[in-house]
PDB file of C-alpha atoms in Angstrom:
ATOM      1  CA  THR A   1     144.945  34.253 101.697  1.00 55.00           C
ATOM      2  CA  ASP A   2     145.355  30.642 102.304  1.00 68.00           C
ATOM      3  CA  ASN A   3     148.546  30.906 103.491  1.00 88.00           C
ATOM      4  CA  ALA A   4     148.280  30.021 107.406  1.00 92.00           C
ATOM      5  CA  THR A   5     151.562  32.005 108.211  1.00 93.00           C
ATOM      6  CA  LYS A   6     150.709  35.201 106.327  1.00 94.00           C
ATOM      7  CA  LEU A   7     147.088  35.357 107.891  1.00 94.00           C
ATOM      8  CA  SER A   8     148.055  34.552 111.251  1.00 95.00           C
ATOM      9  CA  ALA A   9     150.694  37.446 111.117  1.00 95.00           C
ATOM     10  CA  GLN A  10     148.374  39.868 109.407  1.00 95.00           C
ATOM     11  CA  MET A  11     145.742  39.237 111.968  1.00 95.00           C
ATOM     12  CA  ASP A  12     148.597  39.541 114.839  1.00 95.00           C
ATOM     13  CA  LYS A  13     149.175  42.923 113.407  1.00 96.00           C
ATOM     14  CA  TRP A  14     145.382  44.295 113.454  1.00 96.00           C
ATOM     15  CA  LEU A  15     145.002  42.618 117.038  1.00 96.00           C
ATOM     16  CA  ALA A  16     148.051  44.671 118.230  1.00 95.00           C
ATOM     17  CA  ASN A  17     146.973  47.955 116.676  1.00 94.00           C
ATOM     18  CA  ALA A  18     143.442  47.491 118.195  1.00 94.00           C
ATOM     19  CA  LYS A  19     142.918  49.391 121.487  1.00 87.00           C
ATOM     20  CA  GLU A  20     143.482  47.049 124.722  1.00 80.00           C
ATOM     21  CA  PRO A  21     140.636  46.185 126.777  1.00 77.00           C
ATOM     22  CA  GLU A  22     141.383  47.901 130.370  1.00 58.00           C
ATOM     23  CA  VAL A  23     139.081  46.025 132.543  1.00 58.00           C
ATOM     24  CA  SER A  24     139.003  42.180 132.261  1.00 54.00           C
ATOM     25  CA  ASP A  25     136.855  40.855 135.309  1.00 70.00           C
ATOM     26  CA  VAL A  26     133.571  41.247 133.314  1.00 78.00           C
ATOM     27  CA  PRO A  27     133.727  38.857 130.309  1.00 84.00           C
ATOM     28  CA  CYS A  28     132.524  39.555 126.862  1.00 93.00           C
ATOM     29  CA  ARG A  29     129.876  37.683 125.886  1.00 95.00           C
ATOM     30  CA  GLY A  30     129.243  38.533 122.501  1.00 97.00           C
ATOM     31  CA  ILE A  31     130.421  40.766 119.457  1.00 97.00           C
ATOM     32  CA  ILE A  32     129.281  42.375 116.323  1.00 98.00           C
ATOM     33  CA  GLY A  33     131.781  42.368 113.655  1.00 97.00           C
ATOM     34  CA  PRO A  34     132.199  43.065 109.524  1.00 96.00           C
ATOM     35  CA  HIS A  35     132.477  40.641 106.926  1.00 84.00           C
ATOM     36  CA  ALA A  36     133.772  42.264 104.034  1.00 79.00           C
ATOM     37  CA  GLY A  37     137.032  41.715 102.071  1.00 80.00           C
ATOM     38  CA  PHE A  38     139.541  40.776 104.907  1.00 85.00           C
ATOM     39  CA  SER A  39     142.083  43.524 104.087  1.00 87.00           C
ATOM     40  CA  TYR A  40     139.019  46.171 104.601  1.00 88.00           C
ATOM     41  CA  SER A  41     137.205  44.755 107.604  1.00 89.00           C
ATOM     42  CA  GLY A  42     139.924  42.725 109.298  1.00 93.00           C
ATOM     43  CA  PRO A  43     141.449  45.974 111.265  1.00 95.00           C
ATOM     44  CA  THR A  44     137.762  46.707 112.507  1.00 96.00           C
ATOM     45  CA  SER A  45     137.233  42.981 113.379  1.00 96.00           C
ATOM     46  CA  ALA A  46     140.334  42.929 115.560  1.00 96.00           C
ATOM     47  CA  TYR A  47     138.728  45.388 117.974  1.00 96.00           C
ATOM     48  CA  ALA A  48     135.872  43.148 118.799  1.00 96.00           C
ATOM     49  CA  TYR A  49     137.837  39.951 118.906  1.00 96.00           C
ATOM     50  CA  LYS A  50     140.264  41.352 121.219  1.00 95.00           C
ATOM     51  CA  TYR A  51     137.934  41.214 123.952  1.00 94.00           C
ATOM     52  CA  ILE A  52     137.155  37.535 123.798  1.00 95.00           C
ATOM     53  CA  ASP A  53     138.790  35.467 126.623  1.00 93.00           C
ATOM     54  CA  SER A  54     139.213  32.380 124.936  1.00 95.00           C
ATOM     55  CA  LYS A  55     139.674  30.263 128.180  1.00 94.00           C
ATOM     56  CA  LYS A  56     135.951  30.963 129.266  1.00 95.00           C
ATOM     57  CA  VAL A  57     134.481  30.079 125.940  1.00 97.00           C
ATOM     58  CA  LYS A  58     133.517  26.607 124.980  1.00 98.00           C
ATOM     59  CA  ARG A  59     130.839  27.203 122.309  1.00 98.00           C
ATOM     60  CA  ILE A  60     130.587  29.933 119.608  1.00 98.00           C
ATOM     61  CA  PHE A  61     127.185  30.795 118.100  1.00 98.00           C
ATOM     62  CA  ILE A  62     127.861  32.718 114.704  1.00 97.00           C
ATOM     63  CA  LEU A  63     124.728  34.399 113.087  1.00 98.00           C
ATOM     64  CA  GLY A  64     125.308  35.620 109.556  1.00 96.00           C
ATOM     65  CA  PRO A  65     123.228  37.130 107.110  1.00 93.00           C
ATOM     66  CA  SER A  66     122.208  35.146 103.847  1.00 90.00           C
ATOM     67  CA  HIS A  67     123.553  37.287 100.751  1.00 84.00           C
ATOM     68  CA  CYS A  68     122.974  34.843  97.678  1.00 84.00           C
ATOM     69  CA  HIS A  69     120.135  32.629  98.971  1.00 85.00           C
ATOM     70  CA  TYR A  70     116.699  33.719  99.774  1.00 84.00           C
ATOM     71  CA  THR A  71     115.005  32.455 102.858  1.00 88.00           C
ATOM     72  CA  GLU A  72     112.454  33.825 105.168  1.00 91.00           C
ATOM     73  CA  ARG A  73     113.903  31.315 108.002  1.00 95.00           C
ATOM     74  CA  CYS A  74     117.131  30.607 109.766  1.00 97.00           C
ATOM     75  CA  GLU A  75     119.000  27.640 108.427  1.00 97.00           C
ATOM     76  CA  LEU A  76     121.470  25.368 109.844  1.00 98.00           C
ATOM     77  CA  THR A  77     124.812  23.758 108.544  1.00 97.00           C
ATOM     78  CA  ARG A  78     125.082  20.313 107.523  1.00 96.00           C
ATOM     79  CA  CYS A  79     128.858  20.264 108.037  1.00 96.00           C
ATOM     80  CA  LYS A  80     130.895  18.357 110.436  1.00 96.00           C
ATOM     81  CA  SER A  81     133.403  21.037 110.553  1.00 96.00           C
ATOM     82  CA  TYR A  82     134.535  24.036 108.729  1.00 96.00           C
ATOM     83  CA  GLU A  83     138.078  24.357 107.058  1.00 94.00           C
ATOM     84  CA  THR A  84     139.960  27.437 107.615  1.00 94.00           C
ATOM     85  CA  PRO A  85     144.083  27.800 107.041  1.00 93.00           C
ATOM     86  CA  LEU A  86     144.424  27.837 110.730  1.00 94.00           C
ATOM     87  CA  GLY A  87     142.864  24.559 111.099  1.00 94.00           C
ATOM     88  CA  ASN A  88     139.279  23.028 111.240  1.00 96.00           C
ATOM     89  CA  ILE A  89     136.619  24.340 113.517  1.00 98.00           C
ATOM     90  CA  PRO A  90     134.196  21.303 114.881  1.00 98.00           C
ATOM     91  CA  ILE A  91     130.438  22.057 114.331  1.00 98.00           C
ATOM     92  CA  ASP A  92     128.619  21.240 117.539  1.00 98.00           C
ATOM     93  CA  LYS A  93     126.035  18.787 116.186  1.00 98.00           C
ATOM     94  CA  ALA A  94     124.284  18.408 119.328  1.00 98.00           C
ATOM     95  CA  ILE A  95     123.227  21.993 119.365  1.00 98.00           C
ATOM     96  CA  ILE A  96     122.526  21.837 115.586  1.00 98.00           C
ATOM     97  CA  ALA A  97     120.057  18.990 116.140  1.00 98.00           C
ATOM     98  CA  GLN A  98     118.531  20.577 119.191  1.00 98.00           C
ATOM     99  CA  LEU A  99     117.741  23.747 117.283  1.00 98.00           C
ATOM    100  CA  TYR A 100     116.424  21.735 114.290  1.00 98.00           C
ATOM    101  CA  LYS A 101     113.934  19.888 116.514  1.00 98.00           C
ATOM    102  CA  THR A 102     112.108  23.163 117.433  1.00 98.00           C
ATOM    103  CA  GLY A 103     110.777  23.049 113.636  1.00 98.00           C
ATOM    104  CA  LYS A 104     111.575  26.370 113.236  1.00 98.00           C
ATOM    105  CA  PHE A 105     114.976  25.920 111.201  1.00 98.00           C
ATOM    106  CA  GLU A 106     115.656  24.751 107.784  1.00 96.00           C
ATOM    107  CA  MET A 107     119.157  22.615 106.910  1.00 96.00           C
ATOM    108  CA  MET A 108     121.134  24.611 104.608  1.00 95.00           C
ATOM    109  CA  ASP A 109     122.408  23.195 101.121  1.00 93.00           C
ATOM    110  CA  LEU A 110     126.122  22.628 101.191  1.00 92.00           C
ATOM    111  CA  SER A 111     126.212  24.966  97.839  1.00 91.00           C
ATOM    112  CA  VAL A 112     124.680  27.687 100.010  1.00 87.00           C
ATOM    113  CA  ASP A 113     126.878  27.150 102.756  1.00 90.00           C
ATOM    114  CA  GLU A 114     129.946  27.127 100.451  1.00 89.00           C
ATOM    115  CA  GLU A 115     128.909  30.319  98.743  1.00 87.00           C
ATOM    116  CA  GLU A 116     127.789  32.437 101.763  1.00 83.00           C
ATOM    117  CA  HIS A 117     130.823  34.745 103.069  1.00 84.00           C
ATOM    118  CA  SER A 118     129.227  36.581 106.054  1.00 92.00           C
ATOM    119  CA  ILE A 119     130.075  33.498 108.304  1.00 94.00           C
ATOM    120  CA  GLU A 120     133.131  32.511 106.386  1.00 92.00           C
ATOM    121  CA  LEU A 121     135.052  35.876 106.783  1.00 92.00           C
ATOM    122  CA  HIS A 122     134.729  35.256 110.673  1.00 95.00           C
ATOM    123  CA  LEU A 123     136.557  32.128 110.826  1.00 95.00           C
ATOM    124  CA  PRO A 124     140.144  32.952 110.611  1.00 94.00           C
ATOM    125  CA  TYR A 125     139.719  35.472 113.466  1.00 96.00           C
ATOM    126  CA  ILE A 126     137.634  32.609 115.600  1.00 97.00           C
ATOM    127  CA  ALA A 127     140.495  30.106 114.611  1.00 96.00           C
ATOM    128  CA  LYS A 128     143.130  32.445 115.694  1.00 96.00           C
ATOM    129  CA  ILE A 129     141.597  33.646 118.927  1.00 96.00           C
ATOM    130  CA  MET A 130     140.627  30.238 120.147  1.00 97.00           C
ATOM    131  CA  GLU A 131     143.758  28.420 119.135  1.00 95.00           C
ATOM    132  CA  GLY A 132     144.586  25.668 121.561  1.00 94.00           C
ATOM    133  CA  VAL A 133     140.984  25.609 123.238  1.00 95.00           C
ATOM    134  CA  ASP A 134     138.487  22.825 122.674  1.00 97.00           C
ATOM    135  CA  TYR A 135     135.342  24.426 121.270  1.00 98.00           C
ATOM    136  CA  THR A 136     132.563  24.050 118.887  1.00 98.00           C
ATOM    137  CA  LEU A 137     130.670  26.202 116.510  1.00 98.00           C
ATOM    138  CA  VAL A 138     127.135  26.749 115.672  1.00 98.00           C
ATOM    139  CA  PRO A 139     126.735  28.604 112.421  1.00 97.00           C
ATOM    140  CA  ILE A 140     123.360  30.009 111.702  1.00 97.00           C
ATOM    141  CA  LEU A 141     122.483  31.642 108.437  1.00 97.00           C
ATOM    142  CA  VAL A 142     119.903  34.167 109.116  1.00 97.00           C
ATOM    143  CA  GLY A 143     117.341  34.919 106.349  1.00 95.00           C
ATOM    144  CA  SER A 144     115.156  37.737 105.529  1.00 93.00           C
ATOM    145  CA  LEU A 145     112.967  37.891 108.873  1.00 96.00           C
ATOM    146  CA  ASN A 146     110.220  40.151 109.746  1.00 96.00           C
ATOM    147  CA  SER A 147     110.206  41.657 113.270  1.00 96.00           C
ATOM    148  CA  LYS A 148     107.884  38.899 114.473  1.00 97.00           C
ATOM    149  CA  ALA A 149     110.581  36.203 113.159  1.00 98.00           C
ATOM    150  CA  GLU A 150     113.424  37.884 114.653  1.00 98.00           C
ATOM    151  CA  LYS A 151     111.675  37.874 118.158  1.00 97.00           C
ATOM    152  CA  MET A 152     110.728  34.123 117.818  1.00 98.00           C
ATOM    153  CA  TYR A 153     114.512  33.309 116.678  1.00 98.00           C
ATOM    154  CA  GLY A 154     115.706  35.472 119.487  1.00 98.00           C
ATOM    155  CA  GLU A 155     113.779  33.685 122.130  1.00 97.00           C
ATOM    156  CA  ILE A 156     114.729  30.249 120.850  1.00 98.00           C
ATOM    157  CA  LEU A 157     118.306  31.336 121.370  1.00 98.00           C
ATOM    158  CA  ALA A 158     117.859  33.368 124.837  1.00 96.00           C
ATOM    159  CA  PRO A 159     118.217  30.053 127.114  1.00 96.00           C
ATOM    160  CA  PHE A 160     121.756  29.493 125.720  1.00 97.00           C
ATOM    161  CA  MET A 161     122.888  32.882 127.141  1.00 95.00           C
ATOM    162  CA  LYS A 162     122.529  31.346 130.600  1.00 92.00           C
ATOM    163  CA  ASP A 163     125.802  29.232 129.925  1.00 95.00           C
ATOM    164  CA  PRO A 164     128.661  31.844 130.584  1.00 94.00           C
ATOM    165  CA  GLU A 165     130.733  29.462 128.253  1.00 97.00           C
ATOM    166  CA  ASN A 166     128.609  30.321 125.118  1.00 98.00           C
ATOM    167  CA  PHE A 167     129.548  33.058 123.103  1.00 98.00           C
ATOM    168  CA  PHE A 168     128.022  34.963 120.404  1.00 98.00           C
ATOM    169  CA  VAL A 169     129.392  36.378 117.030  1.00 98.00           C
ATOM    170  CA  ILE A 170     126.931  38.669 114.963  1.00 98.00           C
ATOM    171  CA  SER A 171     128.227  39.223 111.288  1.00 97.00           C
ATOM    172  CA  SER A 172     127.436  42.594 109.759  1.00 96.00           C
ATOM    173  CA  ASP A 173     128.749  45.386 107.845  1.00 94.00           C
ATOM    174  CA  PHE A 174     126.923  48.905 108.184  1.00 97.00           C
ATOM    175  CA  CYS A 175     126.146  51.287 105.341  1.00 96.00           C
ATOM    176  CA  HIS A 176     126.747  50.357 101.616  1.00 96.00           C
ATOM    177  CA  TRP A 177     126.686  53.581 100.143  1.00 94.00           C
ATOM    178  CA  GLY A 178     126.523  54.420  96.125  1.00 94.00           C
ATOM    179  CA  SER A 179     124.601  53.724  93.192  1.00 91.00           C
ATOM    180  CA  ARG A 180     126.154  50.171  92.718  1.00 89.00           C
ATOM    181  CA  PHE A 181     124.292  49.645  96.086  1.00 92.00           C
ATOM    182  CA  ARG A 182     121.285  51.354  95.234  1.00 91.00           C
ATOM    183  CA  PHE A 183     121.622  53.634  98.260  1.00 95.00           C
ATOM    184  CA  THR A 184     122.435  57.297  98.105  1.00 94.00           C
ATOM    185  CA  TRP A 185     120.903  58.818 101.043  1.00 95.00           C
ATOM    186  CA  TYR A 186     122.432  62.359 101.889  1.00 96.00           C
ATOM    187  CA  ASP A 187     121.704  65.009 104.596  1.00 96.00           C
ATOM    188  CA  LYS A 188     124.033  67.887 103.923  1.00 95.00           C
ATOM    189  CA  ARG A 189     123.404  69.226 107.446  1.00 97.00           C
ATOM    190  CA  TYR A 190     126.343  66.676 108.384  1.00 97.00           C
ATOM    191  CA  GLY A 191     128.825  67.999 105.824  1.00 96.00           C
ATOM    192  CA  ASP A 192     130.317  65.866 103.348  1.00 96.00           C
ATOM    193  CA  VAL A 193     128.788  62.442 102.264  1.00 97.00           C
ATOM    194  CA  TRP A 194     130.836  60.503 104.264  1.00 97.00           C
ATOM    195  CA  GLN A 195     129.902  62.262 107.387  1.00 98.00           C
ATOM    196  CA  SER A 196     126.127  61.827 106.563  1.00 97.00           C
ATOM    197  CA  ILE A 197     126.784  58.225 106.182  1.00 97.00           C
ATOM    198  CA  GLU A 198     128.560  58.214 109.707  1.00 98.00           C
ATOM    199  CA  ALA A 199     125.711  60.030 111.254  1.00 98.00           C
ATOM    200  CA  LEU A 200     123.091  57.589 109.778  1.00 97.00           C
ATOM    201  CA  ASP A 201     125.098  54.480 111.054  1.00 98.00           C
ATOM    202  CA  ARG A 202     125.532  56.132 114.480  1.00 98.00           C
ATOM    203  CA  LYS A 203     121.743  56.625 114.702  1.00 98.00           C
ATOM    204  CA  GLY A 204     121.116  52.786 114.222  1.00 98.00           C
ATOM    205  CA  MET A 205     124.149  52.117 116.485  1.00 98.00           C
ATOM    206  CA  ALA A 206     122.610  53.926 119.247  1.00 98.00           C
ATOM    207  CA  LEU A 207     119.729  51.776 119.122  1.00 98.00           C
ATOM    208  CA  ILE A 208     121.715  48.521 119.343  1.00 98.00           C
ATOM    209  CA  GLU A 209     123.711  50.097 122.249  1.00 97.00           C
ATOM    210  CA  SER A 210     120.252  50.868 124.000  1.00 96.00           C
ATOM    211  CA  LEU A 211     119.171  46.869 123.193  1.00 96.00           C
ATOM    212  CA  ASP A 212     116.114  48.287 121.262  1.00 96.00           C
ATOM    213  CA  PRO A 213     115.143  45.767 118.759  1.00 97.00           C
ATOM    214  CA  GLN A 214     111.816  47.570 117.960  1.00 96.00           C
ATOM    215  CA  GLY A 215     113.675  50.935 117.626  1.00 97.00           C
ATOM    216  CA  PHE A 216     116.264  49.360 115.680  1.00 97.00           C
ATOM    217  CA  SER A 217     113.524  47.859 113.061  1.00 97.00           C
ATOM    218  CA  SER A 218     111.872  51.225 113.063  1.00 97.00           C
ATOM    219  CA  TYR A 219     115.066  52.957 112.132  1.00 97.00           C
ATOM    220  CA  LEU A 220     115.526  50.483 109.349  1.00 97.00           C
ATOM    221  CA  ARG A 221     111.978  50.884 107.950  1.00 96.00           C
ATOM    222  CA  SER A 222     112.346  55.071 108.153  1.00 96.00           C
ATOM    223  CA  PHE A 223     116.035  55.383 106.652  1.00 97.00           C
ATOM    224  CA  ARG A 224     116.450  51.897 104.837  1.00 96.00           C
ATOM    225  CA  ASN A 225     120.017  51.978 105.538  1.00 96.00           C
ATOM    226  CA  THR A 226     121.753  49.251 103.862  1.00 93.00           C
ATOM    227  CA  ILE A 227     122.729  47.165 107.156  1.00 96.00           C
ATOM    228  CA  CYS A 228     123.526  43.701 105.645  1.00 92.00           C
ATOM    229  CA  GLY A 229     123.188  41.981 108.978  1.00 93.00           C
ATOM    230  CA  ARG A 230     120.104  43.749 110.177  1.00 96.00           C
ATOM    231  CA  HIS A 231     118.258  40.471 110.650  1.00 97.00           C
ATOM    232  CA  PRO A 232     121.289  38.587 112.706  1.00 97.00           C
ATOM    233  CA  ILE A 233     121.293  41.798 114.711  1.00 98.00           C
ATOM    234  CA  GLY A 234     117.529  41.885 115.445  1.00 98.00           C
ATOM    235  CA  VAL A 235     117.729  38.281 116.446  1.00 98.00           C
ATOM    236  CA  PHE A 236     120.631  38.914 118.792  1.00 98.00           C
ATOM    237  CA  LEU A 237     118.973  41.975 120.364  1.00 97.00           C
ATOM    238  CA  ASN A 238     115.772  40.163 120.824  1.00 97.00           C
ATOM    239  CA  ALA A 239     117.543  37.319 122.501  1.00 96.00           C
ATOM    240  CA  ILE A 240     119.169  39.700 125.040  1.00 95.00           C
ATOM    241  CA  VAL A 241     115.955  41.209 125.665  1.00 94.00           C
ATOM    242  CA  ALA A 242     114.357  37.818 126.268  1.00 94.00           C
ATOM    243  CA  PHE A 243     117.142  36.427 128.497  1.00 91.00           C
ATOM    244  CA  LYS A 244     116.231  37.171 131.847  1.00 70.00           C
ATOM    245  CA  ASP A 245     118.599  35.754 134.698  1.00 65.00           C
ATOM    246  CA  LYS A 246     119.302  38.894 136.843  1.00 61.00           C
ATOM    247  CA  GLN A 247     121.759  40.086 134.382  1.00 75.00           C
ATOM    248  CA  HIS A 248     122.526  43.619 133.242  1.00 82.00           C
ATOM    249  CA  PRO A 249     123.351  43.308 129.678  1.00 90.00           C
ATOM    250  CA  LYS A 250     125.706  46.015 128.211  1.00 92.00           C
ATOM    251  CA  MET A 251     126.275  46.577 124.338  1.00 94.00           C
ATOM    252  CA  LYS A 252     128.828  49.252 123.243  1.00 95.00           C
ATOM    253  CA  PHE A 253     130.427  49.849 119.962  1.00 96.00           C
ATOM    254  CA  VAL A 254     134.276  50.116 120.202  1.00 95.00           C
ATOM    255  CA  HIS A 255     135.177  50.806 116.742  1.00 96.00           C
ATOM    256  CA  TYR A 256     133.900  52.419 113.390  1.00 97.00           C
ATOM    257  CA  ALA A 257     135.523  52.840 109.870  1.00 96.00           C
ATOM    258  CA  GLN A 258     134.635  53.282 106.391  1.00 96.00           C
ATOM    259  CA  SER A 259     136.163  51.680 103.544  1.00 95.00           C
ATOM    260  CA  SER A 260     136.466  55.168 101.702  1.00 95.00           C
ATOM    261  CA  LYS A 261     135.472  58.941 102.516  1.00 95.00           C
ATOM    262  CA  VAL A 262     132.709  59.509  99.991  1.00 95.00           C
ATOM    263  CA  ARG A 263     132.502  63.080  98.840  1.00 94.00           C
ATOM    264  CA  TYR A 264     131.024  62.683  95.328  1.00 90.00           C
ATOM    265  CA  LYS A 265     127.817  60.886  93.876  1.00 85.00           C
ATOM    266  CA  GLN A 266     129.862  58.550  91.925  1.00 89.00           C
ATOM    267  CA  ASP A 267     131.930  57.287  94.935  1.00 93.00           C
ATOM    268  CA  SER A 268     130.996  54.393  97.081  1.00 95.00           C
ATOM    269  CA  SER A 269     131.826  53.027 100.520  1.00 95.00           C
ATOM    270  CA  VAL A 270     131.048  50.192 102.757  1.00 95.00           C
ATOM    271  CA  SER A 271     131.289  51.191 106.654  1.00 97.00           C
ATOM    272  CA  TYR A 272     132.455  48.765 109.390  1.00 97.00           C
ATOM    273  CA  ALA A 273     131.846  48.669 113.018  1.00 97.00           C
ATOM    274  CA  ALA A 274     132.674  46.546 115.915  1.00 97.00           C
ATOM    275  CA  ALA A 275     130.458  46.141 119.194  1.00 97.00           C
ATOM    276  CA  VAL A 276     130.897  44.112 122.310  1.00 96.00           C
ATOM    277  CA  CYS A 277     128.230  42.719 124.882  1.00 95.00           C
ATOM    278  CA  HIS A 278     128.881  42.288 128.306  1.00 92.00           C
ATOM    279  CA  PHE A 279     126.324  40.212 130.701  1.00 87.00           C
ATOM    280  CA  CYS A 280     127.015  41.916 134.045  1.00 79.00           C
ATOM    281  CA  SER A 281     125.587  40.046 137.267  1.00 70.00           C
ATOM    282  CA  ASN A 282     125.452  43.012 139.429  1.00 61.00           C
ATOM    283  CA  GLN A 283     125.735  46.688 139.574  1.00 52.00           C
ATOM    284  CA  ASP A 284     129.713  46.799 140.300  1.00 46.00           C
ATOM    285  CA  ASP A 285     130.306  44.820 137.268  1.00 51.00           C
ATOM    286  CA  ASP A 286     127.823  46.838 135.275  1.00 54.00           C
ATOM    287  CA  ASP A 287     129.686  50.038 136.309  1.00 56.00           C
ATOM    288  CA  ALA A 288     133.027  48.398 135.378  1.00 54.00           C
ATOM    289  CA  ALA A 289     131.925  47.094 131.867  1.00 54.00           C
ATOM    290  CA  GLU A 290     130.542  50.774 131.263  1.00 57.00           C
ATOM    291  CA  GLY A 291     133.882  52.113 132.378  1.00 53.00           C
ATOM    292  CA  LYS A 292     135.985  49.880 130.339  1.00 47.00           C
ATOM    293  CA  GLU A 293     134.057  50.642 127.043  1.00 45.00           C
ATOM    294  CA  GLN A 294     134.149  54.388 127.468  1.00 46.00           C
ATOM    295  CA  LYS A 295     138.142  54.215 127.721  1.00 42.00           C
ATOM    296  CA  SER A 296     138.286  51.762 124.818  1.00 40.00           C
ATOM    297  CA  GLY A 297     135.885  53.437 122.118  1.00 40.00           C
TER     298      GLY A 297
END
């Protein structure tokens, strides 16, 4: 909706319904969240956005997959700001320029920027959570990358993880199941189709939690699961692996949902998952983050 009051109230309700993080001394540094129609994916996104401590964030990198524009690279916005019903979000032009100077990024056409929804659908939550805080946004459109390219972009982004005021948002839905998505994988050992879908998704989610980009790529090759943000996730996993600063990264999924419980071949569904990532500086923080997420899942 373009109505700021209704949109804000809707997100307030979803955030209130999401489970409360129980330990706050280990700051969350990144999330994975969905980008489907807001009424479908909004409740799941709340579980991830609830972990953001806006007082500790000054810059947000958001990586979203390209749905309508084919590219084998990552692309950067030309815009100075993004408009949302809750106010404009300033783009970090200095970081955009710094990334472009690597020679590995293209600049996004404005028409592509306007048409792509994977980044757009996260903007209301970002504006909501960061309300009253000075911050900038670094939007990155992620193309159809091979494993080598995911590793390269991950290594480019890894140094930005050193700054604790940098935050990462990874935009992805999970399984798109049904004939309209040309994906009808089903293993009857798990029960109904929706249970098989969940089992397939959770195989991939476990590899993401293990921070295993190679394993995740192998899983995608084997099962062809239609995770639309697989390349942004791959870049993020590679960035975490490349980030070496005596940190103990922890990734944990805190919520999972499906748009419908598929039982018949003519049905369809999209899966939504929310994950949070903490960078723990010592074993005590590592244990604290682990305990929090076990209670919140």
